[in-house]
Tab-separated table of N, CA and C in Angstrom:
chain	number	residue	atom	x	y	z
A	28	UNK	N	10.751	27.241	20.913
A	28	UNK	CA	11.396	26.893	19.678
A	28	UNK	C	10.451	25.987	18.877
A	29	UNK	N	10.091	26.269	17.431
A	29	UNK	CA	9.220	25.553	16.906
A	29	UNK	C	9.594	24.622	16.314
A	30	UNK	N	8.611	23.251	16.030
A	30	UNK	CA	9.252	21.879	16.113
A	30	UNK	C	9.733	22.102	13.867
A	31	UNK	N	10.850	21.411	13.833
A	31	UNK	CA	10.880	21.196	12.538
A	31	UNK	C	10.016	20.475	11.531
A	32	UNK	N	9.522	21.070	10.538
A	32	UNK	CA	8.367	20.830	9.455
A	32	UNK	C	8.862	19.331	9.236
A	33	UNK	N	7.890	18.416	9.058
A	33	UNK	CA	8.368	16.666	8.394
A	33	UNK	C	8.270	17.321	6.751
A	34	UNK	N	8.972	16.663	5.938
A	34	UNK	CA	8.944	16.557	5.204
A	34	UNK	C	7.620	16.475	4.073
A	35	UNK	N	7.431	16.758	3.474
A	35	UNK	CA	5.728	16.410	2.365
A	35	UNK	C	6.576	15.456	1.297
A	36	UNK	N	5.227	14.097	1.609
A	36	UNK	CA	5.882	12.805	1.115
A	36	UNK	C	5.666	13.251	-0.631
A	37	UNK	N	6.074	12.600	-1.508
A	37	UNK	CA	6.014	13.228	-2.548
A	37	UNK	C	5.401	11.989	-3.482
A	38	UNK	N	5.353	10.690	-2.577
A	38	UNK	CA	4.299	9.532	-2.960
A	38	UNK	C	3.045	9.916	-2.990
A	39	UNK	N	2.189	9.693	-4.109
A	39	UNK	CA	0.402	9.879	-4.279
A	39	UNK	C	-0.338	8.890	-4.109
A	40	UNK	N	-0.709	8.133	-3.044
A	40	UNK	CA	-1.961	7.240	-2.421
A	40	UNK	C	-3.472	7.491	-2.792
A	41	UNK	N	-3.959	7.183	-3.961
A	41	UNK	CA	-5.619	7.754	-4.326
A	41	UNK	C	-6.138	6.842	-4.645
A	42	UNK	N	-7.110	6.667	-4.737
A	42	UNK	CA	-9.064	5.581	-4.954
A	42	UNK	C	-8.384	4.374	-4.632
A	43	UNK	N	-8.574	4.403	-3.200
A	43	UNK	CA	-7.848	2.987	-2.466
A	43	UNK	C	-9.826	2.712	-2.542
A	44	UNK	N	-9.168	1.043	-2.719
A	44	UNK	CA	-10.783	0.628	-3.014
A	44	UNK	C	-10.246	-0.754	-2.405
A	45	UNK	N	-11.439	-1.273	-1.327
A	45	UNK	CA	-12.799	-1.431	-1.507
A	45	UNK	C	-12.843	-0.115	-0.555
A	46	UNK	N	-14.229	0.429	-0.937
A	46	UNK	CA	-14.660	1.749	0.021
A	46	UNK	C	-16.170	1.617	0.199
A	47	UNK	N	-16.965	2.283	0.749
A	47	UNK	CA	-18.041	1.906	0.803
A	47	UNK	C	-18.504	3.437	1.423
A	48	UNK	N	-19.395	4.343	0.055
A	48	UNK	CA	-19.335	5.600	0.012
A	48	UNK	C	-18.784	6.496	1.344
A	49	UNK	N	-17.533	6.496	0.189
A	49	UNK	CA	-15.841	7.656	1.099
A	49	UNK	C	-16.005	6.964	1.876
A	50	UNK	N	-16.111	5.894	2.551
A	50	UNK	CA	-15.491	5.416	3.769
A	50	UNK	C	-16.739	5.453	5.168
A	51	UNK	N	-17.745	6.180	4.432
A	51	UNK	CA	-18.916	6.370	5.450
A	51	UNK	C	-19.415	4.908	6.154
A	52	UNK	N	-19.177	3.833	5.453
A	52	UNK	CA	-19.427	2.528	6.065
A	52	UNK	C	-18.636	1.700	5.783
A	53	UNK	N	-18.536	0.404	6.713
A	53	UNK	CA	-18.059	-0.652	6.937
A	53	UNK	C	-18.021	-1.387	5.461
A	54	UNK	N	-16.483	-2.000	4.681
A	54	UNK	CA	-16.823	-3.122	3.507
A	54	UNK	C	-16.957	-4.521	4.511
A	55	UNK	N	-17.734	-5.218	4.432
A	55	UNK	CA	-18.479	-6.610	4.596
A	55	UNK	C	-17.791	-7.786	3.920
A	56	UNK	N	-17.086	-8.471	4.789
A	56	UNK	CA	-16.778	-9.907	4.254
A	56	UNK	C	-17.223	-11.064	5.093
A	57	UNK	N	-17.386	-12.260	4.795
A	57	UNK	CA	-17.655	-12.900	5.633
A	57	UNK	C	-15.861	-13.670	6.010
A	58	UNK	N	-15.668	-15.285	7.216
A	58	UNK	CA	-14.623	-15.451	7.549
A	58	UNK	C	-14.308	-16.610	6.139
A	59	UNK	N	-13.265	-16.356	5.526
A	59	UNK	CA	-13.101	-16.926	4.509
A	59	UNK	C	-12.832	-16.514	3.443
A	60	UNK	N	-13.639	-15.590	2.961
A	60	UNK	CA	-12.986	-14.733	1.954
A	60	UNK	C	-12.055	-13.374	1.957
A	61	UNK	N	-11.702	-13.061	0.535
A	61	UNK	CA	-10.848	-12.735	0.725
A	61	UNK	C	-11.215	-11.095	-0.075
A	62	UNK	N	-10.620	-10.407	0.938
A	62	UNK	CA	-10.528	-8.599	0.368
A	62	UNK	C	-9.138	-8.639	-0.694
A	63	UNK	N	-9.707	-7.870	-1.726
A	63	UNK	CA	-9.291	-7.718	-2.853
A	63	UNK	C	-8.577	-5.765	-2.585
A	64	UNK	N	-7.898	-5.502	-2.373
A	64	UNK	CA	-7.181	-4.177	-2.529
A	64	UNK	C	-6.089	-3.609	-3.401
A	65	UNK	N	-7.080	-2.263	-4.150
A	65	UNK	CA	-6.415	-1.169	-4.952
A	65	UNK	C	-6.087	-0.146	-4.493
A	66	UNK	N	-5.432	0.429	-5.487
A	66	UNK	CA	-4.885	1.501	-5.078
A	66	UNK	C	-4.136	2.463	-6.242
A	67	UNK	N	-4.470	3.536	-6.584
A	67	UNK	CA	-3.375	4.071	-7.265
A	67	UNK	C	-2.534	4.964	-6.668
A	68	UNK	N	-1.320	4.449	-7.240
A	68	UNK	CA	-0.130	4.819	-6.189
A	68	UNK	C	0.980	5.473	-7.260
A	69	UNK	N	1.684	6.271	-7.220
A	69	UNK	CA	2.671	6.947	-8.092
A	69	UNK	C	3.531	8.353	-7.345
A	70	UNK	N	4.284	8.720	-8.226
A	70	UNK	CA	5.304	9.271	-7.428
A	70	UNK	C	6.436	10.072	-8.684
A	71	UNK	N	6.252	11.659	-8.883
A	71	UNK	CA	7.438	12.238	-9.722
A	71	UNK	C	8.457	11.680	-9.648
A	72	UNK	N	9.357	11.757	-11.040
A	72	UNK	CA	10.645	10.966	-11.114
A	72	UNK	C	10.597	9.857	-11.587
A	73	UNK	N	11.434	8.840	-11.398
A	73	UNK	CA	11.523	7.606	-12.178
A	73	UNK	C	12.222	6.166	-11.157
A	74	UNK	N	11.963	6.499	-9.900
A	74	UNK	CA	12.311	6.249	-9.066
A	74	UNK	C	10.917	4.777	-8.660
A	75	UNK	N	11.730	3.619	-8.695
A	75	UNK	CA	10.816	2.145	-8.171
A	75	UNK	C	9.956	2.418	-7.181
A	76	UNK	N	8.547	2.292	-7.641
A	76	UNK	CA	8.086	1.651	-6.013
A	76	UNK	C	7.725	0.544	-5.763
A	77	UNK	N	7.256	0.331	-4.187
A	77	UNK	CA	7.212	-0.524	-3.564
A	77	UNK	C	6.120	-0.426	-2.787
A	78	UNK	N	5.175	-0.974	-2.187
A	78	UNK	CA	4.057	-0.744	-1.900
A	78	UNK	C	3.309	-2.072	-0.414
A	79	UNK	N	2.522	-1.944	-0.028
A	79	UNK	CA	1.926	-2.722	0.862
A	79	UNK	C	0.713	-2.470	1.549
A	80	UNK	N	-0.046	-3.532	1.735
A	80	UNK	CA	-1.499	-3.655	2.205
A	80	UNK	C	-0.973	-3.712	4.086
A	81	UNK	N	-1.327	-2.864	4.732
A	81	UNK	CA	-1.223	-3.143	6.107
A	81	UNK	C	-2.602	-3.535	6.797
A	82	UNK	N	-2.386	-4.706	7.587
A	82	UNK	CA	-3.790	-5.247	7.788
A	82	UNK	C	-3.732	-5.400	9.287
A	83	UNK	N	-4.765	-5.549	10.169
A	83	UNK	CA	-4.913	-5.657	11.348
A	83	UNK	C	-5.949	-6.518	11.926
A	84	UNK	N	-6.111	-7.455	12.309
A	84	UNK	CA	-7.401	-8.671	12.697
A	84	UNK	C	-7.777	-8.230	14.074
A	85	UNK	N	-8.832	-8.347	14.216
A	85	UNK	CA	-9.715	-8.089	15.319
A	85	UNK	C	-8.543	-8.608	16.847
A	86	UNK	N	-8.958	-7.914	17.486
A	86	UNK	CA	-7.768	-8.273	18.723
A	86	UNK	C	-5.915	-8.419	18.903
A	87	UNK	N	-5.677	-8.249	17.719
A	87	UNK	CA	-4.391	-8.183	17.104
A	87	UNK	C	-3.839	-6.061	17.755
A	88	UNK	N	-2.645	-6.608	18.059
A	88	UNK	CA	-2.227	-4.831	18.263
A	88	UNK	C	-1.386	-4.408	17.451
A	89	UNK	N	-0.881	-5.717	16.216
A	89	UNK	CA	0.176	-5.032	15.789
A	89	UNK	C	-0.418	-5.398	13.921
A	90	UNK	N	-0.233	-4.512	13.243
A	90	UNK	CA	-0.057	-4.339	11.594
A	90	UNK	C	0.430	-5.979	11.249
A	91	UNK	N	0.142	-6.487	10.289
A	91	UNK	CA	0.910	-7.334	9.259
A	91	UNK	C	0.985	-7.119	8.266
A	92	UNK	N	1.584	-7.457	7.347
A	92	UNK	CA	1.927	-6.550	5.932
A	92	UNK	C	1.694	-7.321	4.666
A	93	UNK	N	1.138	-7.127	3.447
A	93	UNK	CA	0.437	-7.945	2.745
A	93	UNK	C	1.490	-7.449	1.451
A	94	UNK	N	1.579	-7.858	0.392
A	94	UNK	CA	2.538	-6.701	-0.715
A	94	UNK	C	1.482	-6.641	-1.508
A	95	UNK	N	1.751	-5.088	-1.880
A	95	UNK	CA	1.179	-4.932	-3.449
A	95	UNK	C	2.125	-5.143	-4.549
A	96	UNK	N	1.323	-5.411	-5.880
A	96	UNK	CA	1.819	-5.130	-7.056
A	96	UNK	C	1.278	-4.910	-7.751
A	97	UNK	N	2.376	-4.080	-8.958
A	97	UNK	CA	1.959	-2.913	-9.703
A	97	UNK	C	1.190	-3.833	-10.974
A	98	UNK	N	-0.023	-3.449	-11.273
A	98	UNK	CA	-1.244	-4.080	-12.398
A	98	UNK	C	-0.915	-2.971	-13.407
A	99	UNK	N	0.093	-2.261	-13.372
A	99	UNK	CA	-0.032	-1.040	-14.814
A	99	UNK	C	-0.439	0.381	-14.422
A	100	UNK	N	-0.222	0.936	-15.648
A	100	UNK	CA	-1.066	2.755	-14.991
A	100	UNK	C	-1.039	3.222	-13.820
A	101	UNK	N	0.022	3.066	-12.910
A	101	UNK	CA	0.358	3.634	-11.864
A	101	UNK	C	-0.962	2.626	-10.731
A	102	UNK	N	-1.754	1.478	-11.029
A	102	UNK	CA	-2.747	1.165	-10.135
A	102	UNK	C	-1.881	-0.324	-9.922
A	103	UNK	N	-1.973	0.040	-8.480
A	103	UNK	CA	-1.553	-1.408	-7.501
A	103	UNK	C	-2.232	-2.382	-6.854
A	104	UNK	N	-2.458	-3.747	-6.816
A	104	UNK	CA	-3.379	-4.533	-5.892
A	104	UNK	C	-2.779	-5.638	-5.264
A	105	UNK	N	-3.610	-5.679	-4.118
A	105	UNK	CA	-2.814	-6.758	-2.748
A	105	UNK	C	-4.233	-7.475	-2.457
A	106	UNK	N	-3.710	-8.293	-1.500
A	106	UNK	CA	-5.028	-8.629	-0.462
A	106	UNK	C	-4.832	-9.661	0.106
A	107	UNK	N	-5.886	-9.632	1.226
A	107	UNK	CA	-5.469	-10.487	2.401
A	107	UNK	C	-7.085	-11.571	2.796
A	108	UNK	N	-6.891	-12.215	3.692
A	108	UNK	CA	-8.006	-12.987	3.896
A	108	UNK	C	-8.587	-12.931	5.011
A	109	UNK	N	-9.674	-12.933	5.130
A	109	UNK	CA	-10.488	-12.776	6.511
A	109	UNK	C	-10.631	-14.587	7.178
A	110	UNK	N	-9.910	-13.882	8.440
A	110	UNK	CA	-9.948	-15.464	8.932
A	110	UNK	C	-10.866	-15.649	10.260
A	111	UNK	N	-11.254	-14.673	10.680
A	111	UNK	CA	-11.738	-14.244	12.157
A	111	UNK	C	-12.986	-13.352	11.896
A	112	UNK	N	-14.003	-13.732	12.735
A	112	UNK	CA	-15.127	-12.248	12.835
A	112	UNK	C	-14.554	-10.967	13.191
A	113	UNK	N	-15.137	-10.293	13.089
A	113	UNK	CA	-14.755	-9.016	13.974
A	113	UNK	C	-14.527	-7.963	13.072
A	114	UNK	N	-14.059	-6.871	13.827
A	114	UNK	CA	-13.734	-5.344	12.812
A	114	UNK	C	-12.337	-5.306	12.488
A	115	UNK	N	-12.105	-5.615	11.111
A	115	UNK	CA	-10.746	-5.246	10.500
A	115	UNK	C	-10.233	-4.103	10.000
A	116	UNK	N	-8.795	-3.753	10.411
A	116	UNK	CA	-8.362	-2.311	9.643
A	116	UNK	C	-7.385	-3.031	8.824
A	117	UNK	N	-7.563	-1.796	7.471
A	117	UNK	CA	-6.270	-1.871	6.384
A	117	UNK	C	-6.223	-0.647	6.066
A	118	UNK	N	-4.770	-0.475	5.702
A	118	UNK	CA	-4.375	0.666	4.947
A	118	UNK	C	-3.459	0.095	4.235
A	119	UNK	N	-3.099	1.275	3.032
A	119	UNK	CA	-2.265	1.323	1.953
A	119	UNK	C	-0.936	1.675	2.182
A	120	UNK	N	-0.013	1.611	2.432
A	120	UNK	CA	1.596	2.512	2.232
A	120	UNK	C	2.192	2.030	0.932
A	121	UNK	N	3.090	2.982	0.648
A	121	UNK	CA	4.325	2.820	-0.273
A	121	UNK	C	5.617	3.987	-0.391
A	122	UNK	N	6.404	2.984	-0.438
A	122	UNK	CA	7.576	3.358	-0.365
A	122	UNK	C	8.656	4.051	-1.358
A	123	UNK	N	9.534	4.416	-1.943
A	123	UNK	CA	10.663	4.193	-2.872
A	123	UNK	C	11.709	3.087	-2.409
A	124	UNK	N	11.700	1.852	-3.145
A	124	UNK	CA	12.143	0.765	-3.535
A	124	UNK	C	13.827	1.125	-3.984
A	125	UNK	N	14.835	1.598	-2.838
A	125	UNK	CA	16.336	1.739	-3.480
A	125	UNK	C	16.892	1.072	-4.169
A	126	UNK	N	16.634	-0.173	-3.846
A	126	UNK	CA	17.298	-1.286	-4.539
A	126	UNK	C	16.767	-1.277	-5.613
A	127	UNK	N	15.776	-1.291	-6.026
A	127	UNK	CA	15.150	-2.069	-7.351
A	127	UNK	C	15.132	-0.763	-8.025
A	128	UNK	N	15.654	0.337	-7.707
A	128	UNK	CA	15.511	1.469	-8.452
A	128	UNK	C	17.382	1.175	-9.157
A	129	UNK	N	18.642	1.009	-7.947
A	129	UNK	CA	19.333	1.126	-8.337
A	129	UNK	C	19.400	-0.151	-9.773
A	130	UNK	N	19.163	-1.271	-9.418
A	130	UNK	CA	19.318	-2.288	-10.126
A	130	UNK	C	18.691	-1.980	-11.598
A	131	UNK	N	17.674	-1.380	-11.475
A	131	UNK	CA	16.915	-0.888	-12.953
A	131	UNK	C	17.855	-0.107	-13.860
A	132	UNK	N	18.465	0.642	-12.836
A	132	UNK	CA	19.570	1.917	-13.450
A	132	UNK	C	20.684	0.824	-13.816
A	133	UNK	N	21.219	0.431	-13.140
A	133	UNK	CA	22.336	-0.700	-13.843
A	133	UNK	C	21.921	-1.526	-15.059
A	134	UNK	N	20.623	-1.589	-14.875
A	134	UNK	CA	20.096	-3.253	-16.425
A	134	UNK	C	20.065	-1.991	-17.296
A	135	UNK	N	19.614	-0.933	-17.152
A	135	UNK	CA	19.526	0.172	-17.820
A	135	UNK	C	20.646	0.326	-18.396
A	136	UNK	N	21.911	1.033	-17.941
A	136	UNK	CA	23.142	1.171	-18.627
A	136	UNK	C	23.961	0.157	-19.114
A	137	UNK	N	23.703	-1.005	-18.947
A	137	UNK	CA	24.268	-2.488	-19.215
A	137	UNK	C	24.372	-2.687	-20.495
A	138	UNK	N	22.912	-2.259	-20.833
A	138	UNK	CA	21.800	-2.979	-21.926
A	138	UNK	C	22.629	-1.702	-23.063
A	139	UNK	N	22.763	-0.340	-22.530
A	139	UNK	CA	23.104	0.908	-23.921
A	139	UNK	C	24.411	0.733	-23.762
């Protein structure tokens, strides 16, 4: 019996930056400063999002979560700080935001 298809997210995650050509190498910080992360993020419909920097420190097993926010034109930025040597992972997610979608729809009909 074949397993059921997941869904195709209908959120668009593109030119997540800092990158360092496509991803072929390591971005470089030293301990102290701080990574600066973009992203353009968008999604058909009219529906809120919500967004986040997921970060991981060297020896760490679990994600911590940084927020993005929206700078305009569908482009989002977060960021986090390097506190430790070592090899760091981040990624981008985002969500649809129910709440802040419904609440928009209410200030929305309030207001007409």
């Amino acid at each position: 019996m074949p397993l059921p298809k997941a869904p195709v997210s209908r959120i668009q995650i593109q030119a997540v930056e800092p990158i360092v050509d496509c991803g072929r190498y390591a971005v470089k910080r030293t301990v102290g400063q701080t990574v600066a992360v973009f992203a353009t993020v968008f999604k058909d419909g009219h529906d809120t999002l919500a967004g986040a920097v997921r970060v991981r420190a060297p020896g760490e097993r679990r994600f911590r979560e940084e927020p993005l926010r929206p700078l305009g034109n569908d482009r989002w930025g977060g960021a986090f700080v390097v506190d430790r040597p070592g090899r760091w992972q981040f990624s981008v997610t985002a969500w649809t935001d129910r709440v802040a979608t419904w609440r928009d729809e209410v200030t929305r009909k309030h207001a007409a």
